[in-house]
Amino acid sequence: VEPHETQYTERQRQVVLLMQAAQERLCSSFGQYEERAATAARRSPAAFAPSSWERPGGGGGTARVLTDGALFERAGVNVSVVTGAETPAGMARDRPAAAGQPFFATGVSLVLHPRNPYVPTFHANFRYFDVQADWWFGGGMDLTPMYGVVADAVHFHRTLRDYCGRHGWIDYQTAKRACDDYFYIKHRQEMRGIGGIFFDYLHPPDDTPQHWAQILACIEDGISAIEAAYLPIVERHMDRAYGERERGWQLYRRGRYVEFNLVYDRGTVFGLQTNGDIEAILMSLPPLARWEFRYQPAPDSPEAATVALLQPRAWADTDT
Amino acid sequence: VEPHETQYTERQRQVVLLMQAAQERLCSSFGQYEERAATAARRSPAAFAPSSWERPGGGGGTARVLTDGALFERAGVNVSVVTGAETPAGMARDRPAAAGQPFFATGVSLVLHPRNPYVPTFHANFRYFDVQADWWFGGGMDLTPMYGVVADAVHFHRTLRDYCGRHGWIDYQTAKRACDDYFYIKHRQEMRGIGGIFFDYLHPPDDTPQHWAQILACIEDGISAIEAAYLPIVERHMDRAYGERERGWQLYRRGRYVEFNLVYDRGTVFGLQTNGDIEAILMSLPPLARWEFRYQPAPDSPEAATVALLQPRAWADTDT
């Protein structure tokens, strides 16, 4: 998708450029960590290989996917630009007037599945949507540790609280609660991870150029916050030794990730229903996952301690 | 669940006994194959361990689960007997009059995940449902080979056609088509496996004791047909050597099994929505599964040949 295509409005062009720059920058940052891990493991690093796709209804995207790396067992950063003659009902649930109108949507989404069980799985997405004169942003990020560490969760949430506080467009407490509500695996009665923030329908009260610029800056800073929130946690655990036990537990917890994404995730379920690029949609699934019948971690084990963390908690206010 | 409990009607008691006998017999048959495989592998066999559960709304069940065996990486045979004050809407979709009325349901369901990639995954279930004076049976079985073999598919379907032909209560062609329709992974545009039969709302035109006895015999014979349809295929492949490549492909195909069960399977989705025993419901998931980004088997490979088989086909009429 070329950002200078003439059918885009100036604002659409700006957002597409922002998403593409985000993809470039994130792949470069994550790639540096992959290189460090590869050097430590005396192997060659894996790279983010581009894979473009087109959407029959209009638009398409480019996924950049790293497979079988030293740090990341799989990592994908996907940018999509999608247009359509009719807004699908599920795409603008709180905007009934948008249904049936032509729409434009673009966004970046990423899922990182580290190999080391001590390095948490990470997910983020930022997206823009417009239909006629109406437009809004949505997005957020959340962390899924297989071995929960209170200090990591506190760092992650404080970074997000600081980010929200810098702009005034996203209320951290509201976005944190929305994330807790969204990433809840109802049939397991536990959260997918330790949460993060999640917001939607972000739009200014007055649609002025100043407000547009402020919101665009807020989204851009949100993408930078991915690095500030996640990479120090990677740094802290990436060299930690692990064995069969930790690997088995990681694969078991990844089973929960699969359950959430296939049963509850709106983007996944919506994508499956609308003939999106199936591989780009299911890029979020882990490379390997495990299920076991009636497994319970031993009492007082690190695994049991992690499960105990998978409930909503005021992480940013927790003392460490 | 005790079959002699006085609140059961005589017919309910008969069906529960039939389901419990089926569980006993199937675990014994599969267990003998597990023992043979264990002897060949010079290890001890795994056993079907019972695990009972209760349903808060009424009833419960006993799952018998074999874990980490020589032949079966996981195998589960579950019998449930469930009663409730109000028939949930999803439980009797074609019987609107049943909604809200007290119901009784019992059934046996099984999923076998062999370790050897050449031995197909197998699923079956037979179930009985009554609400007031209305009652019916449903069920079926289907085969999911990771390496498709035409002769296996032909044997499987001919066995099922013969079974249907012996009774006259189930039309093979209709049940075969229903199975093809049901086990279709829409977002992949392929079937989960090579199909089988699937029927529902099996009920006689006249509710006479003779018809009841005939239908009960038909269900009992259907459970026997599990052994006739599946075990010769196990026999044919269980000693076949395999390596990393075949194992990797098996895990990849198991990813499709997970996708089907979590996204489309009515029993699973219904169970998740109604607070059923989550471990008994998700017993159908494979012990280990893999996803890969944009993977395509090499042209003319056995893996590509298998994918080509995953479309509806008149297996019983195919020459081998």
XYZ file of C-alpha atoms in Angstrom:
640
model
C 0.000 0.000 0.000
C 1.537 3.284 -1.071
C 0.849 6.166 1.337
C 0.853 8.736 -1.479
C -2.027 7.089 -3.279
C -4.301 9.887 -4.374
C -7.511 8.354 -3.105
C -6.376 8.913 0.485
C -7.293 12.058 2.349
C -4.420 13.980 3.907
C -5.321 12.603 7.358
C -5.517 9.032 6.098
C -2.086 9.506 4.508
C -0.647 10.752 7.799
C -1.992 7.780 9.743
C -0.775 5.240 7.188
C 2.706 6.785 7.280
C 2.644 6.647 11.071
C 1.664 2.957 11.068
C 4.315 2.078 8.513
C 7.003 3.968 10.423
C 5.894 2.167 13.592
C 6.305 -1.201 11.896
C 9.771 -0.274 10.664
C 10.895 1.006 14.024
C 9.460 -1.833 16.101
C 10.937 -4.519 13.848
C 14.281 -2.758 14.092
C 14.122 -2.551 17.917
C 12.978 -6.123 18.400
C 15.544 -7.207 15.803
C 18.355 -5.750 17.908
C 17.276 -7.853 20.886
C 17.021 -10.893 18.641
C 20.603 -10.252 17.504
C 21.848 -10.008 21.060
C 20.144 -13.272 21.978
C 21.543 -14.949 18.862
C 25.064 -13.786 19.664
C 24.736 -15.144 23.200
C 23.449 -18.446 21.790
C 26.209 -18.536 19.138
C 23.743 -18.830 16.325
C 22.567 -16.512 13.581
C 19.605 -14.251 14.336
C 16.262 -14.611 12.605
C 14.926 -11.641 10.651
C 11.512 -10.025 10.213
C 10.563 -11.210 6.733
C 7.904 -9.180 4.914
C 4.804 -10.898 3.581
C 2.217 -8.775 1.787
C -1.405 -9.648 1.314
C -4.351 -8.123 -0.473
C -7.920 -7.993 0.706
C -10.461 -8.909 -1.970
C -12.851 -6.173 -0.771
C -10.185 -3.434 -0.936
C -6.768 -2.745 0.584
C -4.311 -5.136 2.098
C -1.295 -5.176 4.303
C 2.227 -6.231 5.036
C 3.039 -8.628 7.826
C 6.633 -8.802 8.980
C 7.192 -12.131 10.657
C 10.214 -13.515 12.458
C 10.233 -17.296 12.788
C 12.336 -19.588 14.937
C 14.631 -16.944 16.335
C 16.948 -17.058 19.319
C 14.854 -14.641 21.393
C 11.509 -14.944 19.614
C 10.045 -18.288 18.734
C 7.706 -16.232 16.612
C 7.122 -12.495 16.327
C 4.827 -10.718 13.910
C 4.229 -7.035 13.229
C 1.375 -6.460 10.808
C 0.261 -3.222 9.138
C -3.023 -3.186 7.283
C -4.857 -0.570 5.238
C -8.370 -1.614 4.461
C -11.140 0.167 2.592
C -14.635 -1.007 1.819
C -17.878 0.135 0.322
C -19.875 -0.877 3.391
C -18.878 -0.780 7.047
C -19.508 -4.241 8.514
C -21.746 -4.161 11.595
C -19.048 -5.640 13.858
C -16.490 -2.996 12.902
C -18.303 -0.036 14.464
C -20.522 -1.485 17.155
C -20.968 1.781 19.013
C -21.556 3.734 15.798
C -24.816 2.401 14.355
C -24.920 5.278 11.829
C -21.695 3.952 10.262
C -23.198 0.604 9.256
C -23.404 0.258 5.503
C -21.315 3.394 4.768
C -17.897 3.322 3.009
C -15.052 3.023 5.499
C -11.279 3.328 5.789
C -9.255 1.480 8.425
C -5.558 1.190 9.100
C -3.549 -0.123 11.995
C -0.496 -1.876 13.318
C -0.754 -5.021 15.411
C 1.927 -7.181 16.904
C 2.297 -10.368 18.873
C 5.623 -11.554 20.238
C 6.062 -15.138 21.411
C 9.470 -15.389 23.097
C 11.230 -18.727 23.329
C 12.439 -18.279 26.918
C 9.534 -19.026 29.313
C 10.706 -16.241 31.606
C 10.171 -13.601 28.917
C 6.468 -12.640 28.742
C 4.378 -12.830 25.608
C 3.408 -9.382 24.348
C 0.571 -8.020 22.257
C -0.274 -4.503 21.064
C -2.327 -2.802 18.421
C -3.108 0.747 17.377
C -5.722 1.452 14.757
C -7.568 4.237 12.987
C -11.018 4.074 11.470
C -13.075 6.579 9.535
C -16.485 6.527 7.932
C -17.775 9.682 6.271
C -16.810 12.634 8.529
C -16.599 10.447 11.657
C -13.210 9.071 12.744
C -11.588 7.540 15.808
C -8.569 5.700 17.097
C -8.383 2.592 19.204
C -5.738 0.301 20.574
C -3.703 -0.735 23.536
C -1.220 -3.325 24.734
C -1.139 -6.154 27.240
C 1.417 -8.475 28.788
C 1.156 -12.253 29.294
C 3.881 -13.575 31.578
C 4.231 -17.330 31.961
C 6.162 -16.659 35.165
C 4.618 -13.597 36.755
C 6.950 -11.106 38.407
C 5.318 -8.352 40.440
C 8.044 -5.819 39.618
C 7.504 -6.418 35.880
C 3.759 -5.875 36.145
C 4.302 -2.717 38.171
C 6.834 -1.363 35.647
C 4.531 -2.220 32.748
C 1.492 -0.514 34.258
C 3.377 2.534 35.543
C 4.833 3.070 32.081
C 1.318 2.969 30.659
C -0.051 5.253 33.368
C 2.736 7.750 32.631
C 2.014 7.495 28.927
C -1.691 8.222 29.416
C -0.883 11.054 31.802
C 1.382 12.775 29.249
C -1.508 13.364 26.838
C -4.806 13.589 28.653
C -6.676 11.818 25.864
C -6.747 8.366 27.425
C -7.774 7.853 31.048
C -5.432 5.188 32.410
C -7.884 3.781 34.959
C -10.643 3.450 32.361
C -8.328 1.932 29.765
C -6.801 -0.420 32.353
C -10.264 -1.612 33.402
C -11.292 -2.064 29.760
C -8.202 -4.225 29.237
C -8.954 -6.301 32.349
C -12.510 -6.833 31.088
C -11.457 -7.670 27.549
C -8.622 -10.125 28.172
C -10.667 -12.282 30.486
C -10.987 -16.002 29.711
C -14.487 -16.513 31.028
C -14.492 -20.321 30.922
C -11.222 -20.405 32.931
C -12.198 -17.522 35.201
C -8.796 -15.960 34.796
C -7.189 -13.178 32.790
C -4.960 -13.955 29.820
C -2.116 -12.109 31.542
C -1.574 -9.107 33.800
C -3.451 -6.696 31.539
C -2.381 -3.295 30.269
C -4.535 -0.669 28.584
C -7.182 -0.874 25.916
C -9.198 2.039 24.467
C -11.581 2.588 21.559
C -13.529 5.403 19.893
C -10.865 7.944 20.845
C -12.046 11.175 19.234
C -11.834 14.846 20.323
C -14.917 16.825 21.362
C -14.070 19.444 18.691
C -12.619 18.208 15.428
C -9.963 20.946 15.087
C -6.532 20.571 13.392
C -4.943 21.068 16.825
C -6.909 18.199 18.309
C -6.096 15.994 15.332
C -2.398 16.743 15.766
C -2.573 16.075 19.504
C -4.312 12.761 19.079
C -1.919 11.703 16.351
C 0.977 12.546 18.684
C -0.718 10.561 21.445
C -0.952 7.490 19.195
C 2.646 7.897 18.048
C 3.785 8.116 21.661
C 1.674 5.056 22.477
C 3.652 3.084 19.942
C 6.894 4.316 21.541
C 5.493 3.232 24.887
C 5.576 -0.358 23.598
C 9.342 -0.239 23.781
C 9.458 1.539 27.147
C 6.909 -0.832 28.681
C 8.113 -4.153 27.290
C 11.809 -4.101 26.421
C 13.166 -3.609 29.968
C 11.236 -6.758 30.944
C 12.783 -8.642 28.022
C 16.187 -7.345 29.079
C 15.678 -8.577 32.620
C 14.842 -12.175 31.724
C 16.205 -13.004 28.275
C 19.419 -14.598 29.540
C 17.820 -16.570 32.327
C 18.393 -20.338 32.135
C 15.385 -22.653 32.013
C 14.640 -26.339 31.599
C 11.965 -28.816 30.571
C 9.674 -27.859 33.416
C 9.580 -24.176 32.516
C 9.205 -24.969 28.821
C 6.302 -27.342 29.511
C 4.547 -24.729 31.616
C 5.077 -22.089 28.924
C 3.469 -24.325 26.296
C 0.590 -25.076 28.658
C -0.014 -21.377 29.280
C 0.146 -20.753 25.540
C -2.839 -23.098 25.299
C -4.778 -20.447 27.212
C -3.591 -17.848 24.711
C -5.043 -19.974 21.914
C -8.301 -20.415 23.811
C -8.656 -16.674 24.314
C -7.818 -15.729 20.746
C -10.051 -18.302 19.061
C -13.018 -18.032 21.420
C -13.115 -14.400 22.563
C -10.815 -12.098 20.597
C -13.017 -9.774 18.556
C -10.362 -9.106 15.920
C -9.785 -12.821 15.362
C -13.437 -13.843 15.366
C -14.310 -10.861 13.150
C -11.448 -11.678 10.778
C -12.549 -15.311 10.485
C -16.090 -14.209 9.670
C -15.081 -11.653 7.038
C -12.598 -13.644 4.980
C -9.615 -11.618 6.062
C -6.135 -12.943 5.286
C -6.331 -16.002 7.493
C -2.592 -16.295 8.075
C -2.301 -12.621 9.055
C -5.242 -13.055 11.447
C -3.928 -16.237 13.039
C -0.375 -14.885 13.253
C -1.308 -14.204 16.882
C -1.415 -17.914 17.699
C 1.685 -19.340 19.353
C 4.081 -21.542 17.372
C 3.546 -24.434 19.806
C 0.967 -24.981 22.544
C 0.032 -27.758 24.910
C -3.094 -28.982 26.699
C -3.225 -31.300 29.644
C -6.225 -32.887 31.374
C -6.990 -31.429 34.812
C -3.522 -30.068 35.335
C -2.968 -28.084 38.516
C 0.397 -26.550 39.382
C 1.800 -27.721 42.712
C 0.844 -25.508 45.696
C 3.444 -22.826 46.458
C 5.170 -23.395 43.104
C 6.171 -20.455 40.856
C 3.555 -21.724 38.400
C 0.776 -21.545 41.018
C 2.015 -18.077 42.026
C 1.644 -16.928 38.413
C -1.940 -18.159 38.187
C -2.692 -16.223 41.385
C -1.547 -13.038 39.603
C -4.006 -13.479 36.734
C -6.783 -11.434 38.314
C -7.375 -7.686 37.978
C -5.096 -5.779 40.353
C -4.023 -2.151 40.833
C -0.516 -2.859 39.530
C 0.544 0.760 39.106
C -0.189 1.387 42.814
C 1.531 -1.760 44.078
C 4.688 -1.342 46.168
C 7.656 -3.429 45.055
C -24.142 -41.477 38.395
C -25.936 -44.633 39.450
C -28.126 -46.133 36.737
C -30.598 -47.505 39.268
C -31.422 -44.112 40.697
C -35.148 -44.023 41.149
C -35.737 -40.688 39.457
C -34.804 -42.216 36.091
C -37.466 -43.652 33.849
C -36.945 -47.200 32.621
C -35.816 -45.913 29.212
C -33.395 -43.427 30.708
C -31.963 -46.238 32.822
C -31.473 -48.407 29.719
C -29.649 -45.659 27.861
C -27.395 -44.795 30.787
C -26.458 -48.461 31.152
C -25.725 -48.639 27.435
C -23.465 -45.572 27.579
C -21.612 -46.861 30.631
C -21.111 -50.281 29.052
C -19.828 -48.548 25.905
C -17.270 -46.611 27.935
C -16.096 -49.774 29.665
C -15.816 -51.720 26.446
C -14.134 -48.990 24.405
C -11.541 -48.264 27.087
C -10.826 -51.979 27.271
C -10.422 -52.286 23.458
C -8.259 -49.200 23.104
C -6.314 -50.277 26.174
C -5.359 -53.551 24.483
C -3.866 -51.643 21.545
C -2.077 -49.353 23.978
C -0.591 -52.431 25.650
C 0.624 -53.843 22.345
C 2.252 -50.534 21.421
C 3.864 -50.300 24.855
C 5.254 -53.834 24.575
C 6.717 -52.993 21.150
C 8.239 -49.811 22.593
C 9.505 -51.668 25.689
C 7.761 -49.358 28.076
C 4.770 -49.676 30.353
C 1.371 -48.882 28.915
C -0.707 -45.935 30.064
C -4.169 -46.614 31.521
C -7.567 -44.949 31.233
C -7.828 -43.186 34.582
C -11.329 -42.250 35.728
C -12.127 -38.683 36.657
C -15.655 -37.878 37.787
C -17.283 -34.506 37.710
C -20.570 -33.023 38.824
C -22.648 -30.455 37.047
C -23.941 -27.695 39.341
C -27.296 -27.658 37.490
C -27.818 -31.425 37.858
C -26.030 -34.632 36.931
C -22.400 -35.146 36.043
C -20.159 -37.652 34.404
C -17.058 -39.745 34.389
C -14.222 -39.090 31.997
C -11.690 -41.853 31.489
C -8.486 -40.327 30.238
C -5.261 -41.937 29.097
C -2.270 -39.607 29.081
C 1.159 -39.961 27.554
C 0.751 -43.510 26.322
C 2.768 -45.474 23.791
C -0.026 -45.536 21.200
C -2.138 -42.622 22.412
C -0.591 -39.321 23.312
C -3.977 -38.635 24.823
C -7.266 -40.492 24.684
C -10.463 -39.646 26.515
C -13.797 -41.438 26.761
C -16.405 -39.405 28.603
C -19.883 -40.440 29.763
C -22.237 -37.783 31.023
C -25.735 -37.839 32.482
C -27.201 -34.399 32.743
C -30.588 -33.226 33.954
C -31.948 -29.740 34.228
C -35.071 -27.808 35.045
C -34.982 -25.877 31.768
C -33.809 -27.017 28.336
C -31.258 -24.463 27.098
C -32.162 -23.021 23.666
C -28.959 -24.354 22.040
C -29.628 -27.912 23.181
C -32.751 -28.499 21.089
C -32.519 -26.097 18.198
C -35.013 -27.945 16.021
C -37.412 -28.476 18.917
C -38.643 -25.009 19.901
C -41.354 -26.528 22.105
C -38.636 -28.069 24.293
C -37.130 -24.715 25.311
C -37.636 -24.028 29.009
C -38.922 -27.559 29.812
C -37.089 -30.019 32.122
C -34.677 -32.248 30.201
C -32.563 -35.359 30.530
C -29.445 -35.983 28.450
C -26.843 -38.707 28.430
C -24.097 -39.676 26.057
C -20.652 -41.036 25.430
C -18.015 -39.022 23.595
C -14.447 -39.873 22.776
C -11.419 -38.309 21.177
C -8.234 -40.243 20.499
C -4.989 -38.434 19.727
C -2.427 -41.056 18.687
C 1.264 -40.323 19.034
C 2.274 -41.838 15.686
C 1.490 -39.303 12.904
C 0.447 -42.160 10.610
C -2.387 -43.179 12.930
C -5.407 -40.902 12.402
C -7.083 -38.917 15.130
C -10.556 -40.222 15.907
C -13.701 -38.716 17.366
C -17.148 -40.165 18.081
C -20.153 -39.442 20.185
C -23.570 -40.986 20.771
C -26.164 -39.197 22.827
C -29.753 -39.372 24.016
C -31.987 -36.490 24.915
C -35.519 -36.314 26.263
C -37.827 -33.539 27.246
C -41.355 -34.394 28.397
C -42.660 -37.152 26.069
C -40.275 -36.196 23.230
C -36.970 -38.041 22.903
C -34.276 -38.570 20.286
C -30.769 -39.857 19.682
C -27.884 -38.207 17.899
C -24.258 -38.936 17.220
C -21.710 -40.072 14.750
C -17.998 -40.491 14.237
C -15.337 -38.961 12.025
C -11.706 -39.606 11.153
C -8.862 -37.082 10.925
C -5.780 -38.538 9.246
C -2.589 -36.485 9.258
C -1.390 -38.655 6.384
C -4.404 -39.499 4.293
C -4.650 -42.998 2.865
C -7.423 -43.627 0.339
C -7.860 -47.260 1.406
C -8.368 -46.171 5.022
C -11.009 -43.629 4.075
C -12.792 -46.212 1.926
C -12.718 -48.807 4.718
C -13.964 -46.261 7.235
C -16.874 -45.103 5.096
C -17.867 -48.580 3.899
C -17.982 -49.758 7.492
C -20.287 -46.859 8.304
C -22.431 -47.465 5.218
C -22.790 -51.115 6.193
C -23.665 -50.096 9.715
C -26.397 -47.730 8.545
C -27.680 -50.336 6.098
C -28.069 -52.944 8.851
C -30.720 -50.894 10.669
C -32.572 -48.629 8.313
C -32.832 -45.869 10.889
C -29.937 -43.761 9.646
C -29.549 -42.927 5.964
C -25.823 -43.188 5.253
C -25.779 -40.589 2.457
C -27.654 -38.038 4.551
C -25.523 -38.686 7.622
C -22.340 -38.591 5.535
C -23.325 -35.241 4.034
C -24.244 -33.876 7.471
C -20.783 -34.880 8.695
C -19.093 -33.219 5.697
C -21.064 -30.041 6.377
C -20.399 -30.053 10.087
C -16.672 -30.769 10.168
C -15.835 -28.005 7.737
C -13.293 -25.376 8.766
C -14.789 -22.429 6.919
C -11.853 -20.047 7.337
C -9.464 -22.684 5.946
C -11.893 -23.911 3.307
C -11.111 -27.498 4.158
C -12.621 -30.324 6.165
C -11.173 -31.321 9.519
C -10.588 -34.812 8.153
C -12.179 -37.274 5.771
C -15.586 -37.168 7.453
C -17.773 -40.019 8.592
C -21.411 -39.891 9.647
C -23.325 -37.505 11.833
C -27.054 -37.651 12.654
C -29.429 -35.923 15.028
C -33.084 -36.052 16.125
C -33.265 -39.789 15.426
C -36.759 -40.776 16.508
C -39.300 -43.320 15.190
C -42.521 -42.252 13.473
C -44.472 -44.343 16.018
C -43.221 -44.456 19.566
C -43.765 -48.191 20.126
C -41.693 -50.472 22.403
C -40.521 -52.302 19.254
C -39.226 -49.093 17.711
C -37.551 -48.096 20.967
C -35.787 -51.459 21.102
C -34.735 -51.213 17.459
C -33.299 -47.736 17.865
C -31.502 -48.707 21.049
C -29.990 -51.673 19.182
C -29.000 -49.334 16.351
C -27.157 -47.031 18.777
C -25.490 -49.983 20.487
C -24.328 -51.296 17.122
C -23.094 -47.794 16.211
C -20.826 -47.890 19.220
C -19.526 -51.304 18.089
C -18.946 -49.805 14.648
C -16.352 -47.508 16.260
C -14.126 -50.519 16.700
C -14.832 -51.980 13.263
C -14.269 -48.646 11.517
C -11.221 -47.388 13.383
C -9.168 -50.210 14.865
C -8.096 -51.844 11.562
C -6.663 -48.452 10.553
C -4.786 -48.227 13.842
C -3.533 -51.777 13.285
C -2.268 -50.895 9.813
C -0.150 -47.907 10.868
C 0.724 -48.181 14.538
C 4.129 -49.769 13.996
C 5.180 -47.505 11.144
C 8.405 -45.567 11.753
C 8.342 -41.791 11.563
C 10.681 -38.863 12.140
C 10.778 -35.147 12.904
C 9.128 -34.212 9.635
C 6.056 -36.383 10.192
C 5.826 -35.313 13.824
C 6.012 -31.630 12.840
C 3.261 -32.075 10.260
C 1.084 -33.919 12.771
C 1.383 -31.076 15.265
C 0.616 -28.559 12.527
C -2.524 -30.455 11.510
C -3.534 -30.683 15.155
C -3.586 -26.874 15.083
C -6.500 -27.201 12.649
C -8.211 -29.545 15.093
C -7.923 -26.856 17.775
C -9.250 -24.224 15.370
C -12.277 -26.333 14.519
C -13.104 -27.282 18.088
C -12.765 -23.811 19.595
C -14.374 -21.880 16.736
C -17.043 -24.174 15.297
C -17.767 -27.241 17.419
C -21.255 -26.822 18.865
C -20.605 -29.082 21.846
C -17.475 -27.160 22.792
C -18.899 -23.691 22.256
C -22.139 -24.706 24.029
C -20.153 -26.204 26.912
C -18.066 -23.059 27.319
C -21.208 -20.928 27.416
C -23.031 -23.087 29.961
C -20.317 -23.601 32.579
C -19.907 -27.285 31.846
C -16.888 -29.074 33.304
C -14.247 -27.175 31.381
C -11.645 -29.943 31.453
C -14.141 -32.554 30.230
C -15.203 -30.198 27.426
C -11.662 -29.353 26.334
C -10.504 -32.973 26.628
C -10.972 -32.967 22.844
C -8.021 -30.608 22.340
C -4.745 -32.256 21.361
C -1.930 -32.572 23.901
C 0.408 -30.554 21.671
C -0.263 -28.414 18.583
C 1.720 -26.140 16.333
C 1.056 -23.107 14.156
C 3.284 -21.800 11.423
C 2.987 -18.627 9.347
C 1.980 -19.200 5.699
C 3.125 -22.793 5.692
C 2.456 -24.728 2.494
C 3.486 -28.355 2.083
C 5.818 -28.972 -0.857
C 4.030 -29.864 -4.119
C 3.673 -33.609 -4.644
C 4.584 -34.324 -1.031
C 2.534 -36.764 1.108
C 1.503 -33.738 3.185
C 0.111 -31.926 0.129
C -1.646 -35.117 -0.940
C -3.374 -35.269 2.444
C -4.641 -31.701 2.157
C -6.047 -32.594 -1.260
C -8.128 -35.333 0.412
C -9.774 -32.915 2.853
C -12.767 -32.169 0.663
C -16.104 -34.046 0.562
C -15.775 -37.177 -1.554
C -17.845 -40.328 -2.166
C -15.389 -42.485 -0.223
C -17.611 -45.552 0.063
C -17.882 -45.666 -3.755
C -14.185 -45.123 -4.413
C -12.239 -47.995 -5.979
C -9.037 -48.904 -4.208
